[in-house]
mmCIF file of C-alpha atoms and ligand atoms in Angstrom:
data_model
loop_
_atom_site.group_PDB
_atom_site.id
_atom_site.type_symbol
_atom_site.label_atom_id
_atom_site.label_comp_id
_atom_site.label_asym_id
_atom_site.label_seq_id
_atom_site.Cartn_x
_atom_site.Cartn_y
_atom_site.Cartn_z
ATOM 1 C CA UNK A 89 -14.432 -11.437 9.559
ATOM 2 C CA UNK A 90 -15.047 -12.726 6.365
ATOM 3 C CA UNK A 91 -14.207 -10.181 3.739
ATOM 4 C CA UNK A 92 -11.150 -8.284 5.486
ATOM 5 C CA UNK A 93 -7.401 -9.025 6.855
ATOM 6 C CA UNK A 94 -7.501 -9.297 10.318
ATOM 7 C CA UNK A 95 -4.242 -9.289 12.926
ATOM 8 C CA UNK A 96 -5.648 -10.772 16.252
ATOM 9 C CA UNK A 97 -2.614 -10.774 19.739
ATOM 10 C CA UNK A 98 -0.173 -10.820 16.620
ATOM 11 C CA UNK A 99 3.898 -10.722 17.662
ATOM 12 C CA UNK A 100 6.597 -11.549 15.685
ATOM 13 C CA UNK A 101 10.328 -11.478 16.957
ATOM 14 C CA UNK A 102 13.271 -12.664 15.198
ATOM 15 C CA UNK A 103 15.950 -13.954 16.693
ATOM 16 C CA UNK A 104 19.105 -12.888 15.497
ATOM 17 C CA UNK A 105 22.646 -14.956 17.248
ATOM 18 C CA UNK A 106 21.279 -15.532 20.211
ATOM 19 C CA UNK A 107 19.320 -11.525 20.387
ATOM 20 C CA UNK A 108 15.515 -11.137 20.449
ATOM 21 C CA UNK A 109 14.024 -8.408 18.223
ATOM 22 C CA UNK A 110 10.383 -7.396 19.041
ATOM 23 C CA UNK A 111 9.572 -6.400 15.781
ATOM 24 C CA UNK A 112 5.905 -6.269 16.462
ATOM 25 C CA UNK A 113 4.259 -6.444 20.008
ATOM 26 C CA UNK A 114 0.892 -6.483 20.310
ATOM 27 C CA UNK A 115 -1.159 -5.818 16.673
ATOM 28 C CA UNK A 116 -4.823 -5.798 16.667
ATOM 29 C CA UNK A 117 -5.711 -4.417 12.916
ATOM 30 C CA UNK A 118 -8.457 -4.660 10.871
ATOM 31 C CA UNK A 119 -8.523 -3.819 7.571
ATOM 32 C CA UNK A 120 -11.601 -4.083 5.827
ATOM 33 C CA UNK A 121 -12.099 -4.357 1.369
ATOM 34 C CA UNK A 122 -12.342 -1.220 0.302
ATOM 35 C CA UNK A 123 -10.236 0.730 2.004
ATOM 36 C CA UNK A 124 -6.930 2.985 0.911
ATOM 37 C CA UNK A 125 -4.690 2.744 3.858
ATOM 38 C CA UNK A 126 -1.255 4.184 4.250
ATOM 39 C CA UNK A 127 0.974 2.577 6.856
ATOM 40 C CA UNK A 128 3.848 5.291 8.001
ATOM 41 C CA UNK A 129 6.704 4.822 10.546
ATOM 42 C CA UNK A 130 10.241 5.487 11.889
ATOM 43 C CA UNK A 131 12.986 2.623 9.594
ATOM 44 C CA UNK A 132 12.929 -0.353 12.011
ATOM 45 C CA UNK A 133 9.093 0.330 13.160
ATOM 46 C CA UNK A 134 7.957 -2.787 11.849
ATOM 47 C CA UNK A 135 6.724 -1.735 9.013
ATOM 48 C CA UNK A 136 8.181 -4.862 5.674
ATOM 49 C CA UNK A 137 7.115 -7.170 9.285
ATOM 50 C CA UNK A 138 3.530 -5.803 8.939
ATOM 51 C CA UNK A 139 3.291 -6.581 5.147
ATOM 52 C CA UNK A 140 4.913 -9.642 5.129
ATOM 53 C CA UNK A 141 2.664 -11.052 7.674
ATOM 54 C CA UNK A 142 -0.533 -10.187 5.623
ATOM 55 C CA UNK A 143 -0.141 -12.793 3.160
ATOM 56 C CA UNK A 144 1.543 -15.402 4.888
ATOM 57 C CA UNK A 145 5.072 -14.639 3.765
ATOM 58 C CA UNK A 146 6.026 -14.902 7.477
ATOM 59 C CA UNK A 147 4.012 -16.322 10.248
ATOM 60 C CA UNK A 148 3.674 -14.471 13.740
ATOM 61 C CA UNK A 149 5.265 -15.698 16.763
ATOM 62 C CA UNK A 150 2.222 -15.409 18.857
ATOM 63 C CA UNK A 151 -0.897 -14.672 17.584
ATOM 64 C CA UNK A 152 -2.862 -15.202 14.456
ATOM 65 C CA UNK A 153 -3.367 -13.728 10.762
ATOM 66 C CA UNK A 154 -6.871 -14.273 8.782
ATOM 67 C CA UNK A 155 -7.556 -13.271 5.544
ATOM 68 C CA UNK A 156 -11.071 -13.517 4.580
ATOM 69 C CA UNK A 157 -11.082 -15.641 7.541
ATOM 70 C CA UNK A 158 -8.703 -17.817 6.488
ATOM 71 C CA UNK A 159 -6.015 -18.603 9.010
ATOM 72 C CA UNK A 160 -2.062 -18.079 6.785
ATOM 73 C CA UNK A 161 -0.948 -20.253 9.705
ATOM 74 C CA UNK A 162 -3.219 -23.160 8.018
ATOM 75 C CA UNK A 163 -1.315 -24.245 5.058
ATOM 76 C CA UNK A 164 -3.995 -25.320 3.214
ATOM 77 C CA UNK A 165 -5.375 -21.647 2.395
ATOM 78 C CA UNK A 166 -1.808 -20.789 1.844
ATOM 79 C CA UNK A 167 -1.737 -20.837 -2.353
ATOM 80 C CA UNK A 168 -5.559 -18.859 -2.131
ATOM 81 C CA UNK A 169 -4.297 -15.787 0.168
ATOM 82 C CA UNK A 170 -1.147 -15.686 -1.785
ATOM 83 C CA UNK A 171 -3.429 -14.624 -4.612
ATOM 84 C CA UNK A 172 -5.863 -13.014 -2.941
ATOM 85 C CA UNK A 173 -2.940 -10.459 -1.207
ATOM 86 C CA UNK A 174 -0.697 -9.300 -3.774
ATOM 87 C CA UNK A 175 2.759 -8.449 -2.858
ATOM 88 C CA UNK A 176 4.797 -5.201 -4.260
ATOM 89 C CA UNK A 177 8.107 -4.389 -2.880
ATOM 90 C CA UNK A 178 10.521 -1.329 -3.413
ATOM 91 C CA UNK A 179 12.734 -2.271 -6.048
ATOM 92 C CA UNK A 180 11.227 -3.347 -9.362
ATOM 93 C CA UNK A 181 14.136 -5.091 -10.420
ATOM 94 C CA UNK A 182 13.374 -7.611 -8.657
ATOM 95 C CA UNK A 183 10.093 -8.814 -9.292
ATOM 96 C CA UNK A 184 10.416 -8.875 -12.891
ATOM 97 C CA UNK A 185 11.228 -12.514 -14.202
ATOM 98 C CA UNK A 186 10.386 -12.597 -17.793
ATOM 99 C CA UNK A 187 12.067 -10.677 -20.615
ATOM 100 C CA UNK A 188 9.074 -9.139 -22.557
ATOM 101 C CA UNK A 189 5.841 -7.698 -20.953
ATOM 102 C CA UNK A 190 3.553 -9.868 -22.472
ATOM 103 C CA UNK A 191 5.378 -13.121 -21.015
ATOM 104 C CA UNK A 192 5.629 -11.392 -17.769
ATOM 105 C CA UNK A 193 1.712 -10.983 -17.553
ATOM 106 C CA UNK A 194 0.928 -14.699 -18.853
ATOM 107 C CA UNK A 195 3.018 -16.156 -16.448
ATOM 108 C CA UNK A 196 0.644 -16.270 -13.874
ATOM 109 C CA UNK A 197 -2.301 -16.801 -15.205
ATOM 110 C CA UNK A 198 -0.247 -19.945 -17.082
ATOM 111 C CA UNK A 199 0.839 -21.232 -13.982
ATOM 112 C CA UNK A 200 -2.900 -21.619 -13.025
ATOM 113 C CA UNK A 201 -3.634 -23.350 -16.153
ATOM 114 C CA UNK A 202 -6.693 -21.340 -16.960
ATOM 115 C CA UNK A 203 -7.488 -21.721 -20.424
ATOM 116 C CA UNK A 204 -5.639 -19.855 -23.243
ATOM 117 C CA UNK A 205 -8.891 -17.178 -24.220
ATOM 118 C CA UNK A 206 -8.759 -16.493 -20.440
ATOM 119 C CA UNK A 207 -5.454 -16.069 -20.114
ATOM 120 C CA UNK A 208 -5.209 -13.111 -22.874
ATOM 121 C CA UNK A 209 -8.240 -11.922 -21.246
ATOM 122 C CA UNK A 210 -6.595 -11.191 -18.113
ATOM 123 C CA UNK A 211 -3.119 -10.355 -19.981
ATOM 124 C CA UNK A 212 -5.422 -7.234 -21.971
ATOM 125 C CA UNK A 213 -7.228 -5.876 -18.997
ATOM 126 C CA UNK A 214 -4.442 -6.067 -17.129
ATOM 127 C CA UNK A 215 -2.351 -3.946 -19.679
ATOM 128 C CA UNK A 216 -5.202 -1.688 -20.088
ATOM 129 C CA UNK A 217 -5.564 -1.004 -16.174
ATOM 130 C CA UNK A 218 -1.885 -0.175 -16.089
ATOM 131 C CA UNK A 219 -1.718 2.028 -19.040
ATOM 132 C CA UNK A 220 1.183 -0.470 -20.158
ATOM 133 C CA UNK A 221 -1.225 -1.691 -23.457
ATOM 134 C CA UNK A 222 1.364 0.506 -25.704
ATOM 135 C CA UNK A 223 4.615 -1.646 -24.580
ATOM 136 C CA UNK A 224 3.047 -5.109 -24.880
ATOM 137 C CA UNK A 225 6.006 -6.361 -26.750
ATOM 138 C CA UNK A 226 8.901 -4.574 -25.524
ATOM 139 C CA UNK A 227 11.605 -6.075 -23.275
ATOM 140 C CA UNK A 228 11.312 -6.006 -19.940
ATOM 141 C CA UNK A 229 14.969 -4.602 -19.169
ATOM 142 C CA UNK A 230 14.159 -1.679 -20.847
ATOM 143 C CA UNK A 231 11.283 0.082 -19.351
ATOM 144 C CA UNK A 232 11.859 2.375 -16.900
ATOM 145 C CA UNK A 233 11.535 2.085 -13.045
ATOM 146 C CA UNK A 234 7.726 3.264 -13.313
ATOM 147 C CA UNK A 235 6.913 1.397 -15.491
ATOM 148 C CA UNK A 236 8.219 -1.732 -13.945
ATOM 149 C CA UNK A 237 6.441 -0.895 -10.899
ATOM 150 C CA UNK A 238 3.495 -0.875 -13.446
ATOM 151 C CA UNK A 239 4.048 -4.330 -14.640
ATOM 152 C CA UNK A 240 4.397 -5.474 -11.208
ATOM 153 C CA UNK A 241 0.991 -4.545 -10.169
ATOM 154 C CA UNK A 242 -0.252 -5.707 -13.901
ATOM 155 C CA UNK A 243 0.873 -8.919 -13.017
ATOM 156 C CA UNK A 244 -0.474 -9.801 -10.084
ATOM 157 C CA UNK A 245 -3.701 -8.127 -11.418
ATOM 158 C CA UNK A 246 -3.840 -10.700 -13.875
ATOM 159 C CA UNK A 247 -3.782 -13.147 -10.522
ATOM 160 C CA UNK A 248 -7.108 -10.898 -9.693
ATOM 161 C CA UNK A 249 -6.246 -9.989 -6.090
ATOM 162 C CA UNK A 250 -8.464 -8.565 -3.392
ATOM 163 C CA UNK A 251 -5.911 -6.994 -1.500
ATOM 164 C CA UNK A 252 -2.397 -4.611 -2.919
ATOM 165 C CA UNK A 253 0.000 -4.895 -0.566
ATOM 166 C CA UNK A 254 2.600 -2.195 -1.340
ATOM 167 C CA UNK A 255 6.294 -2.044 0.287
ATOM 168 C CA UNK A 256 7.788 1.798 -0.169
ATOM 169 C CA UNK A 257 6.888 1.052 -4.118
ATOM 170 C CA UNK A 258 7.644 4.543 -5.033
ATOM 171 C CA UNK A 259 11.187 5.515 -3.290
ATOM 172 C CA UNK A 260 12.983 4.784 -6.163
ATOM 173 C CA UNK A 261 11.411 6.661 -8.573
ATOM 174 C CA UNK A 262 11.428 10.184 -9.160
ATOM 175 C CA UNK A 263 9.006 13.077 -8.551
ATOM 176 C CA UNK A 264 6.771 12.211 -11.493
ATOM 177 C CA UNK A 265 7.181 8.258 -11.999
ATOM 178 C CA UNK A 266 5.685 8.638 -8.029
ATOM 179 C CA UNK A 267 2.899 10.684 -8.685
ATOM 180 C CA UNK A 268 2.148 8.233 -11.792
ATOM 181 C CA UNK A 269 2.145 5.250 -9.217
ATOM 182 C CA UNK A 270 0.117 7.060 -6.586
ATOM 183 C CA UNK A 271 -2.722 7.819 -9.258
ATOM 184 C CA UNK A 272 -3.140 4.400 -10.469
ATOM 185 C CA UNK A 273 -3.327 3.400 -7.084
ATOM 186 C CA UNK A 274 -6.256 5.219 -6.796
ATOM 187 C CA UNK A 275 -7.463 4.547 -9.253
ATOM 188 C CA UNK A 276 -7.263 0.600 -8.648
ATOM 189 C CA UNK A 277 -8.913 1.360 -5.554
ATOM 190 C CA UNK A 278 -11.535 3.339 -6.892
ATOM 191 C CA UNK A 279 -12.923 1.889 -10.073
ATOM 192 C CA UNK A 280 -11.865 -1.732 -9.763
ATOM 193 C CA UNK A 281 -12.495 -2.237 -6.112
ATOM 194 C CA UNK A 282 -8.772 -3.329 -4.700
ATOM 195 C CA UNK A 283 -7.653 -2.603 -1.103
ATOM 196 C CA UNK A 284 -4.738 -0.834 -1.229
ATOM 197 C CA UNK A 285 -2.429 -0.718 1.779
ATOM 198 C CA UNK A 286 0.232 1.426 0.866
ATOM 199 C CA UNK A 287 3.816 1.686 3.073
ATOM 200 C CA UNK A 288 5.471 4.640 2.340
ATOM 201 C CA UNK A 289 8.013 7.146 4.144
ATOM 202 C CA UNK A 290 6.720 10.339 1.939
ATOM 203 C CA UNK A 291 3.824 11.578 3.278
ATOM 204 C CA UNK A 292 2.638 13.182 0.065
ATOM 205 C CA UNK A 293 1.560 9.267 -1.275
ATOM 206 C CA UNK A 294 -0.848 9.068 1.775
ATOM 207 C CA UNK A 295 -2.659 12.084 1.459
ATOM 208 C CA UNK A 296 -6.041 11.145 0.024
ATOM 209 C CA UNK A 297 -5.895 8.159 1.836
ATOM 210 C CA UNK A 298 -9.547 6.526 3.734
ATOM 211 C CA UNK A 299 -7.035 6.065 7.014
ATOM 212 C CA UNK A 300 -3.649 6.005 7.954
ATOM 213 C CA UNK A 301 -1.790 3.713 10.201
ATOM 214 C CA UNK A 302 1.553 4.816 12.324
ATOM 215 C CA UNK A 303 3.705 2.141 13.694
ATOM 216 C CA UNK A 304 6.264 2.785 16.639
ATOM 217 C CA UNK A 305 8.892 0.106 17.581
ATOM 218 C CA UNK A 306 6.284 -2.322 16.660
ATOM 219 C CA UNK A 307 3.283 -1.011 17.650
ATOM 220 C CA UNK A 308 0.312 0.836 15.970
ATOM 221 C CA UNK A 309 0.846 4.008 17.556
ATOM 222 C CA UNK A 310 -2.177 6.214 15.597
ATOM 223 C CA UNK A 311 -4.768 4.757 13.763
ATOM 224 C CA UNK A 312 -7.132 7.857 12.079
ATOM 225 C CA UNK A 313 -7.645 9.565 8.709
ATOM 226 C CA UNK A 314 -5.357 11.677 7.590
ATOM 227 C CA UNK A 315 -6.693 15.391 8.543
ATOM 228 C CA UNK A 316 -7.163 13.637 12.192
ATOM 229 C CA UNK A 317 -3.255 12.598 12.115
ATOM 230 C CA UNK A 318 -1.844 15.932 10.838
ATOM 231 C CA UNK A 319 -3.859 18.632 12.012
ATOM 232 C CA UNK A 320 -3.626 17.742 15.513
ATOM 233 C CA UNK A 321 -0.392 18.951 17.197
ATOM 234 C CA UNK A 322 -0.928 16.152 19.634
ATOM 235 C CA UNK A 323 -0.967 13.527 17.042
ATOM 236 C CA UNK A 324 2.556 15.110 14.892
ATOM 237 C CA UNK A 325 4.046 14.800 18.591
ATOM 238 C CA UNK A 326 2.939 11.211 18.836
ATOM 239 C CA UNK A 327 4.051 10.125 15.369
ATOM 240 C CA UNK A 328 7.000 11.942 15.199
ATOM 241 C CA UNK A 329 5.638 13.153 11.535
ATOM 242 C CA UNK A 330 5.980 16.407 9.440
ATOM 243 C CA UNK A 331 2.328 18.101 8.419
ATOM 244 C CA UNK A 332 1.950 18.691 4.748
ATOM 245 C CA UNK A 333 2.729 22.352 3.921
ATOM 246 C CA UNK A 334 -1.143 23.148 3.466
ATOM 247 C CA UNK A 335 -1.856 22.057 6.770
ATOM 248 C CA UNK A 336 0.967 24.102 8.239
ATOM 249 C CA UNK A 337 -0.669 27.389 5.855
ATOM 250 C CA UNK A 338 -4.712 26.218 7.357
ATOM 251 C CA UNK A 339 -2.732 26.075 11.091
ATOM 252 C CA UNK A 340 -0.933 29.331 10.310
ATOM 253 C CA UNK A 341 -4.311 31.254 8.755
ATOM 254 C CA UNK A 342 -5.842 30.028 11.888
ATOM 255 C CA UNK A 343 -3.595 31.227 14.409
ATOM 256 C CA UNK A 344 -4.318 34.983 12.555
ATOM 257 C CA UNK A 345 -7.930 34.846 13.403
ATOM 258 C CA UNK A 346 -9.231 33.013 9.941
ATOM 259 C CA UNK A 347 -11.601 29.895 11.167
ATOM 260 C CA UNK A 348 -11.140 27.128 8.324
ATOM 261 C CA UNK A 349 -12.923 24.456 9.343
ATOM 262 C CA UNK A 350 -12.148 22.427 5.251
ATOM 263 C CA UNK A 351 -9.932 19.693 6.230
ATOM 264 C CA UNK A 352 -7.082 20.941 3.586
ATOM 265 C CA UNK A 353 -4.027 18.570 3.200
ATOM 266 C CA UNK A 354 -3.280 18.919 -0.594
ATOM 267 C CA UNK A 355 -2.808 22.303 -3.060
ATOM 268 C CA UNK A 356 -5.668 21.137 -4.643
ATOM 269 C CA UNK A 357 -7.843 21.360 -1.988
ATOM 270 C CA UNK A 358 -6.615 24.446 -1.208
ATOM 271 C CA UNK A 359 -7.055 25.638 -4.692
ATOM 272 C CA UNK A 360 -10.870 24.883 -4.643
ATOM 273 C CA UNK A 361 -11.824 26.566 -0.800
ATOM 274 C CA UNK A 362 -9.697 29.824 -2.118
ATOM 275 C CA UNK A 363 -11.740 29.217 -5.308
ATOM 276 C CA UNK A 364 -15.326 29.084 -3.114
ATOM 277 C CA UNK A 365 -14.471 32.009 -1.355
ATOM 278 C CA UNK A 366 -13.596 34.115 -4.057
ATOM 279 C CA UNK A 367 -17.251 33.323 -5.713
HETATM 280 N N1 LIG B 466 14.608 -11.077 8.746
HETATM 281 C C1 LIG B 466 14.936 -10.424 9.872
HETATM 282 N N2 LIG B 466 15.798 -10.961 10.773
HETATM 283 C C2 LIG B 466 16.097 -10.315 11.897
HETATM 284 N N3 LIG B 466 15.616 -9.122 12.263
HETATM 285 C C3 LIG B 466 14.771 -8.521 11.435
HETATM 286 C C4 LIG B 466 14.378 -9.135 10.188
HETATM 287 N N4 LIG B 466 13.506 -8.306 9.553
HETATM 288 C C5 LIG B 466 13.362 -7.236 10.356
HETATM 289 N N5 LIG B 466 14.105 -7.356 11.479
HETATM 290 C C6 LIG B 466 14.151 -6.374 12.594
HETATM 291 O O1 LIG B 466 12.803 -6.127 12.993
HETATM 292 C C7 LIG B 466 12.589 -4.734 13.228
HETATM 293 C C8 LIG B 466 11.503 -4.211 12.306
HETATM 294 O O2 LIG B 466 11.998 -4.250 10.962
HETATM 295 P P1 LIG B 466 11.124 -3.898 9.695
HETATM 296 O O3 LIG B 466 11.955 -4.214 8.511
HETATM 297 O O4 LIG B 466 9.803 -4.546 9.807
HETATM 298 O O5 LIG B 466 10.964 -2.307 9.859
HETATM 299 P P2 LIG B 466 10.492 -1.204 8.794
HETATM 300 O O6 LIG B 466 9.529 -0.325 9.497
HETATM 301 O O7 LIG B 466 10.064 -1.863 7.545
HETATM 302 O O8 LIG B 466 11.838 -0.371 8.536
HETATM 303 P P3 LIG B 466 12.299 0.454 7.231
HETATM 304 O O9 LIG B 466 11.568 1.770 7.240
HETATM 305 O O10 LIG B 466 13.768 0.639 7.430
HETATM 306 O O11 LIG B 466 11.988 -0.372 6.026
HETATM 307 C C9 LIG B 466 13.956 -4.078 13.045
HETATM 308 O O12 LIG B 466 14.561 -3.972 14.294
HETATM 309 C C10 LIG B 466 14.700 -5.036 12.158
HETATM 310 O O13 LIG B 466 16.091 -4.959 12.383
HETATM 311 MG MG1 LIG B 467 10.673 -1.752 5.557
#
């Protein structure tokens, strides 16, 4: 499919002194532009394998990777999905290479020798996407763990990527640095058209996501929307996941006679049925 990451038969083991790990087993995925996708799972469910297969960081075992139909086993394509699927792992630390912001954001763009009224072009936007325009020249060592996440995702945004591939990006910041993330997530999604596939172990990042993915000892266990996944005591057995407190109040209302049918996941949601009834 041309304009989506697609996993076809994919396996990937690694082979550890002589020992076999199935990391994956037998992924068939889709995942079409457009889409905000959280990927959940138990640690060891194959989750980093998953992301680090979608741009070609690692190659499968068995089995085959396209990104807008290009094949990452082809080497070729290799430099082209690199920045067409941008990479974001947990800690910032360690995707920061340059000492002030600025530098950090031009070093892309620089390394594609684009011309220099293009390359503060992309530098600006991507700055003014982030919300980062305001620390321009400060030094990258002292910005806090948000807002290095920021600049990580300005600077592959300067790289103007299809695809954000995001690796637990928010479990080492706190409450609101995470909540700051999430929304200009959405935001990227939204108004500037990225695919975001999100990885996350706190289900509160994935709740106004288009679909969610849940990975078992490397396989895709459920593959719904969100309400689907946690309303449906079937599907919490299956993925071994908590429901969000709101669904546990819509489950508990129901169980007293009350038929909601809103899907309700977040307190906002539930602010605005309690709201509708009320008028
Ligand atoms: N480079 C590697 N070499 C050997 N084994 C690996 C390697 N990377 C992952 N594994 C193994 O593959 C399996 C899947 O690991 P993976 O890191 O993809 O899981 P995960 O879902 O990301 O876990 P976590 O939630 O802890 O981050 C695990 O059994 C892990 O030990
Ligand atoms: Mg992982």
């Amino acid at each position: 499919m041309a304009d989506a990451i697609e996993l076809v038969n994919v396996q990937k083991q690694y082979k550890v002194n002589n020992h076999l790990t199935h990391a994956l087993k037998d992924v068939n995925l889709t995942i079409p532009k457009g889409q905000f996708i959280g990927i959940l799972g138990e640690n060891g469910s194959g989750k980093t394998t998953l992301a680090r297969l979608f741009n070609g960081l690692i190659l499968p075992t068995k089995g085959n990777v396209y990104v807008d139909g290009m094949d990452t086993f082809d080497k070729r394509f290799i430099k082209k999905i690199r920045s067409r699927v941008g990479m974001i792992f947990q800690n910032p630390e360690n995707q920061i290479i340059s000492s002030i912001v600025e530098e950090e954001l031009a070093f892309g763009p620089q390394n594609l020798n684009l011309p220099i009224e293009e390359i503060d072009k992309r530098v600006d936007k991507a700055l003014n996407i982030m919300g980062l325009t305001a620390l321009r020249f400060h030094a990258t060592n002292l910005l806090s763990g948000g807002q290095k996440q920021r600049l990580a995702i300005a600077s592959i945004l300067t790289m103007k990527p299809q695809y954000l591939i995001l690796d637990e990006p928010t479990s080492m910041l706190d409450q609101s640095g995470r909540y700051e993330l999430i929304n200009y997530l959405k935001k990227l999604n939204k108004q500037h058209n990225i695919t975001i596939v999100l990885i996350t172990h706190n289900i509160k990042d994935i709740l106004s996501a288009d679909r969610l993915i849940v990975l078992k000892k490397g396989a895709v266990v459920l593959d719904s929307t969100p309400w689907k996944i946690f309303s449906s005591p079937e599907n919490l057995e299956i993925s071994g996941l908590n429901p969000p407190d709101m669904v546990k109040l819509v489950n508990g209302l129901n169980k007293r006679g009350y038929k909601l049918k809103d899907e309700i996941l977040t307190t906002e949601q539930m602010v605005e049925f309690i709201c509708r009834q009320l008028n």
